[in-house]
């Protein structure tokens, strides 16, 4: 009997040792599944190891979704699969196990990503395609399939394609392209989503330039599916393609290769977007709520731990943390003991009201790392407090998020309140201002998100200049600061004040000649050149001759003394002609565009440009006074003739007027100062659609320049002196006297607004006049005596 007991004890001991050995090996294998150890795993992985184990073993991902539909292929069964997405605690049930995929699919998917994880710009990108220009090719829409239908794309993906096709990046010639964009919608790769595009691997192989994804960029908002939401669960191998992806983590992102983008909703605007909700700098530093959050919580699964603990922070006074488990089809079956109380508290608060009245907005992770609340908080000027460990924030590291957001830690939730209470009012003010800059310049539209993504990739090219952090994180931002113009911030008008510099001395007068009257002492052009010559600040005079008449001899013009005068024809050479028409997108090669007056001519070396029409009648003192005003506002247009825009409710469109009103929003470039950088921006930044409108109408270039400068600065132009009329109507038969002139300009205005996506013009009622203007003192004691005499003529 004793021997039998000893035998049983030995057998049990051996079984226990074997279990410990193999069980420990299994646990070790679990932690090393992705090359991680328990010490370096992010907190949410450590806390969700049980879920991750099941999701790695039984993942219903895109690779096996077709297997599920094939085996249980009715729409009824498909709806049952979607039921699992809403009820994330069912993953252990027999019903779910009936639908699980094999381990082979998971491990082969991990194996296929070995090369994927090693990609860098040097190893997975062909720079030789980008030396001539940075152009993007968009594949044409897929052909009609066997069912007689064309594969559909989501509204957001269509916006991405439209943005690129209508931009300066686009080329229809794949041989000239640096980057390639798929016509296949890859935004939503959740296998349970109605927007999922099927059979992507087969479609990729049919693409003529796929080449294992090299020089391709893939846009993605959602990857993986319930319950694991694997970051790399795209359902296809992206190969060597660059991922522009939302909810990227530090563990999977290929730094310096992929681009982290924000998560945006289905109704996000194509262009412009809504402006930030803070309209002035005098907003209160502290609002009604110090820290707030309103959203759903998950009773089980990934992303549940943090949100389930938020009620500990809620005090109903300055800290508002309200959640609801009232979502999904079977929430009643899954609710816990706190759901009813949470739901009642949740219904007491309005989400928009919380956004508008909170200093800090909590942005906890959801099922994935990213959240819609991130962009919503930025727009509202509510400082985001992030609880999403390992999340790579959008457009990092180019954007310095320390200036606009607070990082929390999911494992240290209870410390968040003390962190935000410790931030000084001055820091809060600066961070709230920064949220508005970032929202306005990079995140308010799909166009800005796409362009920012492309510019980040463009900066990785070997010969392309890299913008400084100051440019990326201050207004007007990197999209409107073209580094090909200059590598010196002093050459840009909006950084002069930041750096403490003044504009370089003197100006270049650029006179645009479109009619071409005879040059004699009584002609308007002759008198204008004479007035400019007397200015103490003029550096050079350029006559841009765009008239049909023969170019006059230099001897016809008045003597300019030491001031150089150059007569420049609009098309000096076949090479320049080709370059000019290429840059403006001309449709009529025989007709030069009026936009040529804004070409960045190499003879313009000064910061300031005095733009004039040939029939302008300004005197020398008016010119000098306007230049002195411009030196104080080098980022704006400063000039004499003012116009205004208005919204016509009867026509449901924008109107344009030259009447003398109590405000103005346009200063015509027929007599105005502006910075030379705007010539470069006009030529190299504006959409071809805008320039084509100017080309076809031979009009409206001055309106477009005003809209562009207001778009860049978010400031109105500045009018100087009381002068209303600035043209010599007697000696010149101007094309602007056409009776259809204003109708045409109103049409241009509405076209420009449609392309910009909003009305960039801003109204102003400020006019700058000289000191002692019209004062009852001797005219001889006034500095600008001729300006007062203008109104008496």
PDB file of C-alpha atoms in Angstrom, residues 14 64 79 89 92 94 99 109 119 152 249 264 296 299 310 318 339 344 367 370 373 386 426 435 547 595:
ATOM      1  CA  UNK A  14       6.401  14.372 -12.865  1.00  0.00           C
ATOM      2  CA  UNK A  64      -9.553  34.943 -43.218  1.00  0.00           C
ATOM      3  CA  UNK A  79     -24.630  39.981 -39.752  1.00  0.00           C
ATOM      4  CA  UNK A  89     -16.948  39.570 -24.565  1.00  0.00           C
ATOM      5  CA  UNK A  92     -14.688  32.654 -25.945  1.00  0.00           C
ATOM      6  CA  UNK A  94     -18.585  28.306 -29.201  1.00  0.00           C
ATOM      7  CA  UNK A  99     -15.892  31.347 -37.001  1.00  0.00           C
ATOM      8  CA  UNK A 109       0.810  37.360 -41.765  1.00  0.00           C
ATOM      9  CA  UNK A 119      11.853  49.587 -44.638  1.00  0.00           C
ATOM     10  CA  UNK A 152     -16.941  52.136 -55.251  1.00  0.00           C
ATOM     11  CA  UNK A 249       2.170  53.062 -32.423  1.00  0.00           C
ATOM     12  CA  UNK A 264     -11.136  62.072 -39.149  1.00  0.00           C
ATOM     13  CA  UNK A 296     -18.751  55.786 -24.436  1.00  0.00           C
ATOM     14  CA  UNK A 299     -17.286  47.083 -20.524  1.00  0.00           C
ATOM     15  CA  UNK A 310     -12.691  57.661 -15.396  1.00  0.00           C
ATOM     16  CA  UNK A 318     -14.585  71.513 -12.455  1.00  0.00           C
ATOM     17  CA  UNK A 339     -24.097  51.444 -16.229  1.00  0.00           C
ATOM     18  CA  UNK A 344     -28.031  59.168 -16.025  1.00  0.00           C
ATOM     19  CA  UNK A 367     -10.426  50.440 -29.435  1.00  0.00           C
ATOM     20  CA  UNK A 370      -6.426  57.364 -32.107  1.00  0.00           C
ATOM     21  CA  UNK A 373     -11.835  63.725 -29.974  1.00  0.00           C
ATOM     22  CA  UNK A 386      -3.722  62.263 -24.032  1.00  0.00           C
ATOM     23  CA  UNK A 426       0.549  81.793 -19.169  1.00  0.00           C
ATOM     24  CA  UNK A 435      -4.083  74.525 -30.849  1.00  0.00           C
ATOM     25  CA  UNK A 547       0.646  95.132 -74.885  1.00  0.00           C
ATOM     26  CA  UNK A 595      -0.823  86.620 -64.136  1.00  0.00           C
TER      27      UNK A 595
END
